[in-house]
Structures are given as C-alpha cells and as structure tokens.
Amino acid sequence: MKILVMGGTVFLGRAFVDEALRRGHELTLFNRGQSGVTPAGVEAVRGDREDEETLAALVEGRHWDWVVDTCGFEPRIVRRSVRALAGHVETYAFVSSFHAYADWPAKSVDESFPRHACAVDAAPEDVPYNALKAGCERVVEEGFPGHALIVNPGIIVGPGEPVGRLPWWLETVARGGRVLAPGSPDRVMQLVDARDIAAFLLDRLAEGDSGRYLTTGVAGNTTMGELLAACAEATGSDAAFVWADERFWQEHDVAPWTELPLWAPDLPEFAGTWTPSSAKALAAGMRCRPVAETVADTWRALRDGGYPPPKYLQGQLPVGLAQDKRDAVLAAWDARGPQG
Ligand SMILES: NC(=O)c1ccc[n+]([C@@H]2O[C@H](COP(=O)([O-])OP(=O)(O)OC[C@H]3O[C@@H](n4cnc5c(N)ncnc54)[C@H](OP(=O)(O)O)[C@@H]3O)[C@@H](O)[C@H]2O)c1
C-alpha cells in the first residue's frame, strides 16, 4: 500500500515507518527535517504542516491509500491537512491519546467515555493538550466520515522514547546502590510499546477498519516493582530498592510524573491512571510484548546510540529527580525513625 506519514521520524512514527517498511509498504514521510531519522527506502518530503501552500504542493497529483498522522496537536492545524488530503487518501489514521477522554485519569475509561470539548480554533496557550487532542480527533472524524481510524495510546515506552520516562529509571537503576522507589512495589501499571501500537495500526488499516481504539496495553501488564526489577535485570545492576511511602514523597515536594517518572499518586483523582481498557483493541488482535522485553530493548537502544538521547538528557524536558534532591530525600527517609 502507499502510505503518507505526517511526521514519522522520532518515536511512535519511526516505529510505524520501520514496521511498514518491513511489511513491504511504499512510504512518503512529510516533516520539516528537523528531528529524528529518515530511513533509507522512503520518499522524504520536507515541509511544515502548518503551511497550507506546502500541503497543497504535497498532494498535487498524488494519491495514497492511507495517511498516518502522528504529530497532530492542534485542531486548527490538523484541519489543514484533513482538508488538503481529502480526495488524495482513502483513510486518515490519527494518533491521539488517552488524555482525550475527559474522565481520565480519575476513572477507568473505555471508548464509550466522553471526550473533552474543544473548539476547532482553540490554541495551546488557552486549552490543554488533553482537550486539543480530542479536538483533533473530531476534525479527522468530520473530514473523513467512515474512514477515520483513531488510536488513543496510554503511556508509550520502547526504544527511542524521547520523553525519557523509562530511560530515566534505567539510567538511575543502572548506577546501582540504594535506589529510592515510590509507594508500593505492588502498584499495578499498564504500559504499551510503541512497536505494538505501530503493528496494530497497520493491521487495522489493512482490514479497512475505522473508529476509535484505546491502545494502552494489557491491563496490569506490570507493577512498579516488576518494572524496576526488569530495569535492574536489563542493566545488570545491583540496585537495592528502598520503597518509601507516598506520603513521604509528597511531604518532600517530589512531583509525580516529572520528578518521579511513571509514578501517579494513590489518590482518587488518579484512580484510573493505569486502568483504561484496551479490551476492544485486544479483541481486534492487538498483541503486546512483555514489558520486560521492552525494558531490555530500550536499554539496548540507549547504549547503541541508534536514537537521539532522550529530551531530559538534552535539557529540553524536566524529567527525573536531581541527584542532590534524591540524596536528601534518601537521607531524610533513613532519618525518619521507626514510626516513619
Ligand atoms: N509518549 C506518550 O506516552 C504518548 C502517549 C499518548 C499519545 N502520544 C501521542 O503519540 C504521538 C507520538 O509522536 P512521536 O513523536 O512518536 O511521532 P513521530 O512521528 O515519530 O515524530 C514526530 C514527527 O513530527 C514531525 N513534525 C513535528 N512538527 C511538524 C510540523 N510542524 N510539520 C511537519 N512535521 C512536523 C517531526 O519532524 P520534524 O521535527 O523534522 O518536522 C517528526 O517527524 C503524539 O501524537 C502524542 O500525542 C504519546
């Protein structure tokens, strides 16, 4: 099949391109050429998706079976590509997020849950990412009725993860010694590998499918304890995990998600964080590899240098607890006394 990818060079898009090439598809990648890697064997078209003239030039005299849009973040901008591509592609696949569901992370959402409201002309200065993603979905659905395929991934991990959530834990655990860990090792999580979403998207497109799928992985496919143990195994580390209760972290102003990646506090407003339902996607054939395999492959990719370093290592994103704060929190934990 002929596939146009809006983006395609960093993480999920790159995983999609790799898998599509492996399956023998013919690919055109449209991006600015500023980030990531363009593999051999694809047609690269340079341009900014915000620019309508560039989009018009991209589609002139062209036709693709599918477009896969991995880099849509604003409805007004996604609408430009939806309009430009009408009549030039059969199916528009859009990578959204589980953030699009208004009740996430408080509730265990599925595809029947309401999405955030969002005006088509909403700007990121005024409207959060969550609502903008929902707005983008609607623009695609309206522009390609019956031919829009939307995926709502959960937390995506895997080789080349640019945010650096799992890479931060891997680097931290690899250093060994006593490693502070959040809450309980039994805290159930749900992670999904970018490569599994990519394969699922290609499977669904090949079936001529449309509609929406939550792609958040297999329910409870890991726990915080298993994840950190997998990090130790992958890195050959002697790390000894010191499980400090959540109240303690909060008392020391450690921020969930950013300073402690992949940690959502055990509070009612986060009750559904790790329990969105991927039942529909799994019933449709989505296959998810074991989290330990993802962890090992991510560590290998970090070492091989086949991907750009995660953004937090480049100082572009605040991910992970700084070493001095980590030492101070550990010292405070040791000094807290027998009653905690
Ligand atoms: N990470 C998570 O846990 C998570 C969870 C849920 C959903 N998601 C969603 O998953 C997707 C992940 O994206 P990814 O980074 O992995 O995708 P990707 O396709 O691998 O990389 C992003 C691409 O967008 C291109 N791009 C950015 N701005 C552009 C512009 N103005 N015009 C043309 N091309 C542009 C970049 O190239 P240039 O910079 O060279 O233009 C790059 O090729 C996102 O939609 C995100 O919302 C992520």
Short mmCIF file of C-alpha atoms and ligand atoms in Angstrom, two decimals:
data_model
loop_
_atom_site.label_atom_id
_atom_site.label_comp_id
_atom_site.label_asym_id
_atom_site.label_seq_id
_atom_site.Cartn_x
_atom_site.Cartn_y
_atom_site.Cartn_z
CA MET A 1 0.00 0.00 0.00
CA LYS A 2 1.00 3.63 -0.43
CA ILE A 3 1.21 5.37 2.93
CA LEU A 4 1.76 9.03 3.74
CA VAL A 5 3.12 9.65 7.24
CA MET A 6 2.75 13.09 8.78
CA GLY A 7 5.90 13.06 10.91
CA GLY A 8 7.41 9.59 11.21
CA THR A 9 10.97 10.18 12.36
CA VAL A 10 11.13 10.22 16.18
CA PHE A 11 9.40 7.50 18.19
CA LEU A 12 5.95 6.05 17.51
CA GLY A 13 6.08 7.44 13.99
CA ARG A 14 9.51 5.92 13.48
CA ALA A 15 8.30 2.56 14.85
CA PHE A 16 5.40 2.75 12.41
CA VAL A 17 7.70 3.51 9.48
CA ASP A 18 10.06 0.65 10.41
CA GLU A 19 7.20 -1.84 10.63
CA ALA A 20 5.53 -0.58 7.45
CA LEU A 21 8.80 -0.94 5.54
CA ARG A 22 9.26 -4.43 6.97
CA ARG A 23 5.81 -5.31 5.59
CA GLY A 24 6.72 -4.00 2.14
CA HIS A 25 4.62 -0.84 2.02
CA GLU A 26 5.57 2.23 -0.01
CA LEU A 27 6.10 5.27 2.21
CA THR A 28 6.14 9.05 1.91
CA LEU A 29 7.24 10.95 5.02
CA PHE A 30 6.19 14.56 5.39
CA ASN A 31 8.03 16.60 8.03
CA ARG A 32 10.34 19.61 8.39
CA GLY A 33 13.53 17.55 8.50
CA GLN A 34 14.44 18.99 11.90
CA SER A 35 14.21 15.99 14.18
CA GLY A 36 14.78 12.29 14.10
CA VAL A 37 15.92 9.90 11.44
CA THR A 38 14.66 9.24 7.92
CA PRO A 39 15.35 5.63 6.99
CA ALA A 40 16.53 4.54 3.56
CA GLY A 41 13.82 3.41 1.21
CA VAL A 42 11.24 6.12 1.88
CA GLU A 43 10.31 9.25 0.00
CA ALA A 44 11.01 12.29 2.18
CA VAL A 45 9.00 15.45 1.52
CA ARG A 46 10.08 18.45 3.57
CA GLY A 47 7.58 20.99 4.79
CA ASP A 48 5.68 22.42 7.72
CA ARG A 49 2.19 21.06 8.24
CA GLU A 50 1.06 24.49 9.39
CA ASP A 51 1.61 25.87 5.89
CA GLU A 52 -1.40 25.34 3.59
CA GLU A 53 0.59 26.07 0.41
CA THR A 54 3.11 23.40 1.31
CA LEU A 55 0.29 20.94 1.93
CA ALA A 56 -1.27 21.81 -1.43
CA ALA A 57 2.07 21.15 -3.14
CA LEU A 58 2.45 17.86 -1.25
CA VAL A 59 -0.84 16.43 -2.51
CA GLU A 60 -0.87 17.77 -6.07
CA GLY A 61 -1.33 14.86 -8.47
CA ARG A 62 -0.76 12.37 -5.66
CA HIS A 63 -2.82 9.61 -4.08
CA TRP A 64 -2.13 7.42 -1.05
CA ASP A 65 -4.16 4.59 0.43
CA TRP A 66 -3.62 5.73 3.98
CA VAL A 67 -2.29 8.74 5.85
CA VAL A 68 -0.98 8.16 9.35
CA ASP A 69 -0.76 11.35 11.38
CA THR A 70 1.46 11.01 14.45
CA CYS A 71 2.12 14.70 15.05
CA GLY A 72 -1.25 16.44 15.30
CA PHE A 73 -1.63 18.58 18.41
CA GLU A 74 -3.96 21.42 17.41
CA PRO A 75 -7.35 21.01 15.71
CA ARG A 76 -6.94 24.12 13.55
CA ILE A 77 -3.66 22.75 12.17
CA VAL A 78 -4.90 19.18 11.78
CA ARG A 79 -7.87 20.61 9.86
CA ARG A 80 -5.44 21.96 7.25
CA SER A 81 -4.07 18.51 6.48
CA VAL A 82 -7.54 16.94 6.65
CA ARG A 83 -8.77 19.43 4.05
CA ALA A 84 -5.67 19.15 1.88
CA LEU A 85 -5.75 15.36 1.90
CA ALA A 86 -9.48 14.94 1.18
CA GLY A 87 -9.68 13.13 -2.16
CA HIS A 88 -5.99 12.20 -2.00
CA VAL A 89 -6.14 9.44 0.64
CA GLU A 90 -8.72 6.78 1.46
CA THR A 91 -8.27 6.55 5.24
CA TYR A 92 -6.96 9.05 7.76
CA ALA A 93 -5.37 7.39 10.80
CA PHE A 94 -4.73 9.75 13.69
CA VAL A 95 -2.62 9.12 16.79
CA SER A 96 -4.43 10.72 19.68
CA SER A 97 -4.01 9.89 23.38
CA PHE A 98 -5.92 8.52 26.34
CA HIS A 99 -5.72 12.11 27.56
CA ALA A 100 -8.57 12.89 25.13
CA TYR A 101 -11.05 11.22 27.50
CA ALA A 102 -12.47 13.74 29.95
CA ASP A 103 -12.65 11.26 32.85
CA TRP A 104 -9.04 10.05 32.61
CA PRO A 105 -7.15 9.72 34.98
CA ALA A 106 -9.88 9.68 37.62
CA LYS A 107 -11.84 6.80 36.05
CA SER A 108 -11.15 3.58 34.17
CA VAL A 109 -12.11 4.88 30.74
CA ASP A 110 -13.04 2.97 27.60
CA GLU A 111 -14.05 4.14 24.13
CA SER A 112 -17.62 4.88 25.28
CA PHE A 113 -16.48 7.59 27.71
CA PRO A 114 -16.96 11.25 26.73
CA ARG A 115 -14.09 13.20 25.26
CA HIS A 116 -13.04 16.72 26.20
CA ALA A 117 -14.84 19.57 24.49
CA CYS A 118 -12.58 21.69 22.28
CA ALA A 119 -13.23 24.47 19.79
CA VAL A 120 -11.68 23.95 16.37
CA ASP A 121 -9.75 27.19 16.64
CA ALA A 122 -8.50 26.52 20.20
CA ALA A 123 -4.89 27.50 20.82
CA PRO A 124 -2.38 25.71 23.07
CA GLU A 125 -1.96 28.90 25.10
CA ASP A 126 -5.61 28.63 26.18
CA VAL A 127 -6.50 24.94 26.04
CA PRO A 128 -4.54 21.97 27.45
CA TYR A 129 -3.07 19.12 25.42
CA ASN A 130 -5.86 16.77 26.57
CA ALA A 131 -8.67 18.81 25.07
CA LEU A 132 -6.68 19.73 21.95
CA LYS A 133 -6.18 16.03 21.19
CA ALA A 134 -9.95 15.46 21.47
CA GLY A 135 -10.49 18.41 19.15
CA CYS A 136 -8.04 16.95 16.62
CA GLU A 137 -9.92 13.63 16.69
CA ARG A 138 -13.20 15.34 15.85
CA VAL A 139 -11.67 17.25 12.95
CA VAL A 140 -10.40 13.99 11.47
CA GLU A 141 -13.73 12.21 12.04
CA GLU A 142 -15.67 15.04 10.41
CA GLY A 143 -13.29 15.28 7.45
CA PHE A 144 -13.16 11.54 6.81
CA PRO A 145 -16.55 10.15 7.88
CA GLY A 146 -16.40 6.35 7.97
CA HIS A 147 -12.70 6.48 7.01
CA ALA A 148 -11.12 7.83 10.18
CA LEU A 149 -9.10 5.47 12.36
CA ILE A 150 -8.13 6.90 15.76
CA VAL A 151 -5.86 5.31 18.34
CA ASN A 152 -5.65 6.52 21.92
CA PRO A 153 -2.37 5.23 23.32
CA GLY A 154 -1.58 5.15 27.01
CA ILE A 155 1.93 5.74 28.30
CA ILE A 156 4.15 4.67 25.41
CA VAL A 157 7.53 3.12 26.08
CA GLY A 158 10.12 1.44 23.91
CA PRO A 159 13.38 2.08 22.09
CA GLY A 160 13.93 5.75 21.32
CA GLU A 161 11.37 7.08 23.82
CA PRO A 162 12.05 10.82 23.56
CA VAL A 163 10.49 11.96 26.85
CA GLY A 164 12.79 9.68 28.81
CA ARG A 165 10.44 8.28 31.47
CA LEU A 166 11.69 4.70 31.24
CA PRO A 167 15.21 5.79 30.20
CA TRP A 168 15.47 7.85 33.41
CA TRP A 169 14.62 4.82 35.53
CA LEU A 170 17.04 2.68 33.52
CA GLU A 171 19.90 5.15 33.96
CA THR A 172 19.08 5.58 37.66
CA VAL A 173 18.87 1.85 38.36
CA ALA A 174 22.00 1.16 36.29
CA ARG A 175 24.06 3.27 38.69
CA GLY A 176 23.26 0.69 41.37
CA GLY A 177 23.34 1.08 45.13
CA ARG A 178 20.29 2.14 47.10
CA VAL A 179 17.56 3.47 44.81
CA LEU A 180 14.53 5.22 46.25
CA ALA A 181 11.32 3.84 44.79
CA PRO A 182 7.83 5.31 45.01
CA GLY A 183 4.97 3.90 47.02
CA SER A 184 4.41 0.17 46.80
CA PRO A 185 6.16 -2.38 44.55
CA ASP A 186 2.70 -3.89 44.05
CA ARG A 187 1.28 -0.79 42.37
CA VAL A 188 -0.24 -2.09 39.14
CA MET A 189 0.66 -0.23 35.93
CA GLN A 190 -0.13 -0.51 32.24
CA LEU A 191 2.49 0.40 29.66
CA VAL A 192 2.44 -0.05 25.91
CA ASP A 193 5.32 -0.46 23.49
CA ALA A 194 5.38 1.91 20.51
CA ARG A 195 6.15 -1.03 18.20
CA ASP A 196 2.96 -2.82 19.28
CA ILE A 197 0.83 0.24 18.53
CA ALA A 198 2.53 0.53 15.14
CA ALA A 199 1.79 -3.10 14.27
CA PHE A 200 -1.81 -2.75 15.45
CA LEU A 201 -2.34 0.36 13.33
CA LEU A 202 -1.04 -1.42 10.25
CA ASP A 203 -3.23 -4.47 10.96
CA ARG A 204 -6.35 -2.33 11.34
CA LEU A 205 -5.60 -0.29 8.23
CA ALA A 206 -5.07 -3.48 6.24
CA GLU A 207 -8.52 -4.63 7.39
CA GLY A 208 -10.09 -1.38 6.19
CA ASP A 209 -11.12 -0.60 9.74
CA SER A 210 -12.25 2.74 11.13
CA GLY A 211 -13.37 4.02 14.52
CA ARG A 212 -11.54 4.50 17.77
CA TYR A 213 -9.33 2.20 19.81
CA LEU A 214 -7.78 2.72 23.21
CA THR A 215 -4.30 1.22 22.89
CA THR A 216 -2.96 1.26 26.41
CA GLY A 217 -1.62 -2.29 26.64
CA VAL A 218 -2.70 -5.32 28.60
CA ALA A 219 -4.37 -4.47 31.92
CA GLY A 220 -1.91 -4.78 34.76
CA ASN A 221 0.96 -5.87 32.50
CA THR A 222 3.46 -4.77 35.11
CA THR A 223 3.83 -3.36 38.59
CA MET A 224 6.26 -0.71 39.78
CA GLY A 225 8.23 -3.48 41.49
CA GLU A 226 8.38 -5.65 38.37
CA LEU A 227 9.32 -2.67 36.23
CA LEU A 228 12.23 -1.67 38.44
CA ALA A 229 13.32 -5.32 38.73
CA ALA A 230 13.30 -5.50 34.93
CA CYS A 231 15.44 -2.34 34.84
CA ALA A 232 17.94 -4.00 37.21
CA GLU A 233 17.95 -7.18 35.15
CA ALA A 234 18.42 -5.34 31.85
CA THR A 235 21.24 -3.15 33.15
CA GLY A 236 22.94 -5.85 35.25
CA SER A 237 22.58 -3.60 38.27
CA ASP A 238 22.93 -4.46 41.95
CA ALA A 239 20.40 -1.76 42.87
CA ALA A 240 18.64 -2.21 46.21
CA PHE A 241 15.24 -0.58 46.11
CA VAL A 242 14.12 1.46 49.09
CA TRP A 243 10.34 1.74 48.92
CA ALA A 244 9.31 4.99 50.54
CA ASP A 245 5.61 5.55 51.08
CA GLU A 246 3.83 8.13 49.02
CA ARG A 247 3.01 10.48 51.87
CA PHE A 248 6.74 10.79 52.47
CA TRP A 249 7.40 11.73 48.83
CA GLN A 250 4.64 14.31 48.97
CA GLU A 251 5.99 15.79 52.20
CA HIS A 252 9.31 16.28 50.41
CA ASP A 253 7.69 18.03 47.44
CA VAL A 254 8.62 15.38 44.92
CA ALA A 255 6.44 15.91 41.86
CA PRO A 256 4.66 12.88 40.41
CA TRP A 257 5.18 12.19 36.67
CA THR A 258 8.00 14.69 36.22
CA GLU A 259 10.42 14.20 39.12
CA LEU A 260 9.36 10.59 39.59
CA PRO A 261 8.51 9.38 36.09
CA LEU A 262 5.72 6.83 35.80
CA TRP A 263 4.56 7.48 39.35
CA ALA A 264 0.93 8.50 39.80
CA PRO A 265 -0.02 9.07 43.43
CA ASP A 266 -2.57 6.78 45.05
CA LEU A 267 -5.27 9.49 45.19
CA PRO A 268 -8.89 9.41 43.96
CA GLU A 269 -8.16 11.86 41.15
CA PHE A 270 -5.57 9.41 39.74
CA ALA A 271 -7.57 6.22 40.41
CA GLY A 272 -7.96 5.37 36.70
CA THR A 273 -4.44 6.26 35.59
CA TRP A 274 -3.33 2.70 34.89
CA THR A 275 -6.70 1.12 34.17
CA PRO A 276 -8.02 2.36 30.83
CA SER A 277 -9.49 -0.56 28.93
CA SER A 278 -7.74 -1.81 25.80
CA ALA A 279 -10.28 -4.65 25.58
CA LYS A 280 -11.58 -3.51 22.18
CA ALA A 281 -8.08 -3.33 20.67
CA LEU A 282 -7.05 -6.65 22.19
CA ALA A 283 -10.22 -8.30 20.87
CA ALA A 284 -9.35 -6.87 17.43
CA GLY A 285 -5.97 -8.61 17.59
CA MET A 286 -3.58 -6.15 19.22
CA ARG A 287 -0.56 -8.06 20.50
CA CYS A 288 1.52 -6.61 23.33
CA ARG A 289 5.00 -7.85 24.13
CA PRO A 290 6.06 -8.41 27.76
CA VAL A 291 7.15 -5.21 29.49
CA ALA A 292 10.49 -6.83 30.41
CA GLU A 293 11.26 -7.20 26.69
CA THR A 294 10.50 -3.51 26.13
CA VAL A 295 12.74 -2.57 29.06
CA ALA A 296 15.65 -4.66 27.74
CA ASP A 297 15.27 -3.31 24.20
CA THR A 298 15.06 0.28 25.48
CA TRP A 299 18.28 -0.14 27.44
CA ARG A 300 20.00 -1.66 24.39
CA ALA A 301 18.83 1.27 22.26
CA LEU A 302 20.12 3.78 24.82
CA ARG A 303 23.53 2.11 24.71
CA ASP A 304 23.67 1.60 20.92
CA GLY A 305 23.10 5.28 20.19
CA GLY A 306 20.75 4.47 17.31
CA TYR A 307 18.30 7.08 18.61
CA PRO A 308 18.80 10.68 19.75
CA PRO A 309 19.24 10.90 23.56
CA PRO A 310 16.00 11.47 25.50
CA LYS A 311 15.00 15.12 25.78
CA TYR A 312 15.66 15.29 29.51
CA LEU A 313 19.33 14.47 28.87
CA GLN A 314 19.42 17.33 26.37
CA GLY A 315 17.93 19.67 29.00
CA GLN A 316 14.73 20.05 26.97
CA LEU A 317 12.30 18.44 29.41
CA PRO A 318 12.23 18.26 33.21
CA VAL A 319 12.19 14.51 33.81
CA GLY A 320 13.59 12.83 36.90
CA LEU A 321 14.68 13.76 40.38
CA ALA A 322 18.02 15.57 40.55
CA GLN A 323 20.79 13.62 42.27
CA ASP A 324 21.18 16.09 45.17
CA LYS A 325 17.44 16.05 45.90
CA ARG A 326 17.45 12.25 45.65
CA ASP A 327 20.30 12.05 48.18
CA ALA A 328 18.50 14.47 50.51
CA VAL A 329 15.23 12.53 50.31
CA LEU A 330 17.03 9.24 50.95
CA ALA A 331 18.82 10.73 53.96
CA ALA A 332 15.51 12.03 55.29
CA TRP A 333 13.94 8.59 54.79
CA ASP A 334 16.79 6.94 56.71
CA ALA A 335 16.47 9.54 59.50
CA ARG A 336 12.71 9.37 59.84
CA GLY A 337 12.78 6.99 62.83
CA PRO A 338 10.96 3.70 63.36
CA GLN A 339 7.44 5.23 63.18
CA GLY A 340 8.10 6.93 59.85
N1 LIG B 1 4.63 9.49 24.63
C1 LIG B 1 3.50 9.03 25.13
O1 LIG B 1 3.48 8.37 26.18
C2 LIG B 1 2.20 9.29 24.38
C3 LIG B 1 1.01 8.86 24.95
C4 LIG B 1 -0.18 9.02 24.23
C5 LIG B 1 -0.16 9.59 22.97
N2 LIG B 1 1.01 10.04 22.45
C6 LIG B 1 0.98 10.62 21.10
O2 LIG B 1 1.82 9.83 20.27
C7 LIG B 1 2.40 10.67 19.27
C8 LIG B 1 3.88 10.45 19.39
O3 LIG B 1 4.54 11.12 18.42
P1 LIG B 1 6.05 10.79 18.02
O4 LIG B 1 6.89 11.95 18.43
O5 LIG B 1 6.39 9.46 18.48
O6 LIG B 1 5.85 10.85 16.43
P2 LIG B 1 6.93 10.81 15.29
O7 LIG B 1 6.14 10.86 14.03
O8 LIG B 1 7.89 9.71 15.46
O9 LIG B 1 7.74 12.19 15.49
C9 LIG B 1 7.11 13.45 15.38
C10 LIG B 1 7.24 13.91 13.92
O10 LIG B 1 6.52 15.09 13.69
C11 LIG B 1 7.27 15.92 12.80
N3 LIG B 1 6.77 17.28 12.95
C12 LIG B 1 6.69 18.00 14.09
N4 LIG B 1 6.18 19.21 13.83
C13 LIG B 1 5.93 19.25 12.50
C14 LIG B 1 5.39 20.24 11.62
N5 LIG B 1 5.01 21.45 12.07
N6 LIG B 1 5.26 19.95 10.31
C15 LIG B 1 5.65 18.75 9.84
N7 LIG B 1 6.16 17.76 10.62
C16 LIG B 1 6.30 18.02 11.94
C17 LIG B 1 8.70 15.70 13.28
O11 LIG B 1 9.67 16.01 12.31
P3 LIG B 1 10.33 17.49 12.20
O12 LIG B 1 10.54 17.99 13.59
O13 LIG B 1 11.59 17.21 11.46
O14 LIG B 1 9.34 18.31 11.44
C18 LIG B 1 8.67 14.19 13.50
O15 LIG B 1 8.92 13.50 12.30
C19 LIG B 1 1.96 12.09 19.54
O16 LIG B 1 0.87 12.39 18.72
C20 LIG B 1 1.50 12.05 21.00
O17 LIG B 1 0.49 12.98 21.29
C21 LIG B 1 2.19 9.89 23.12
#
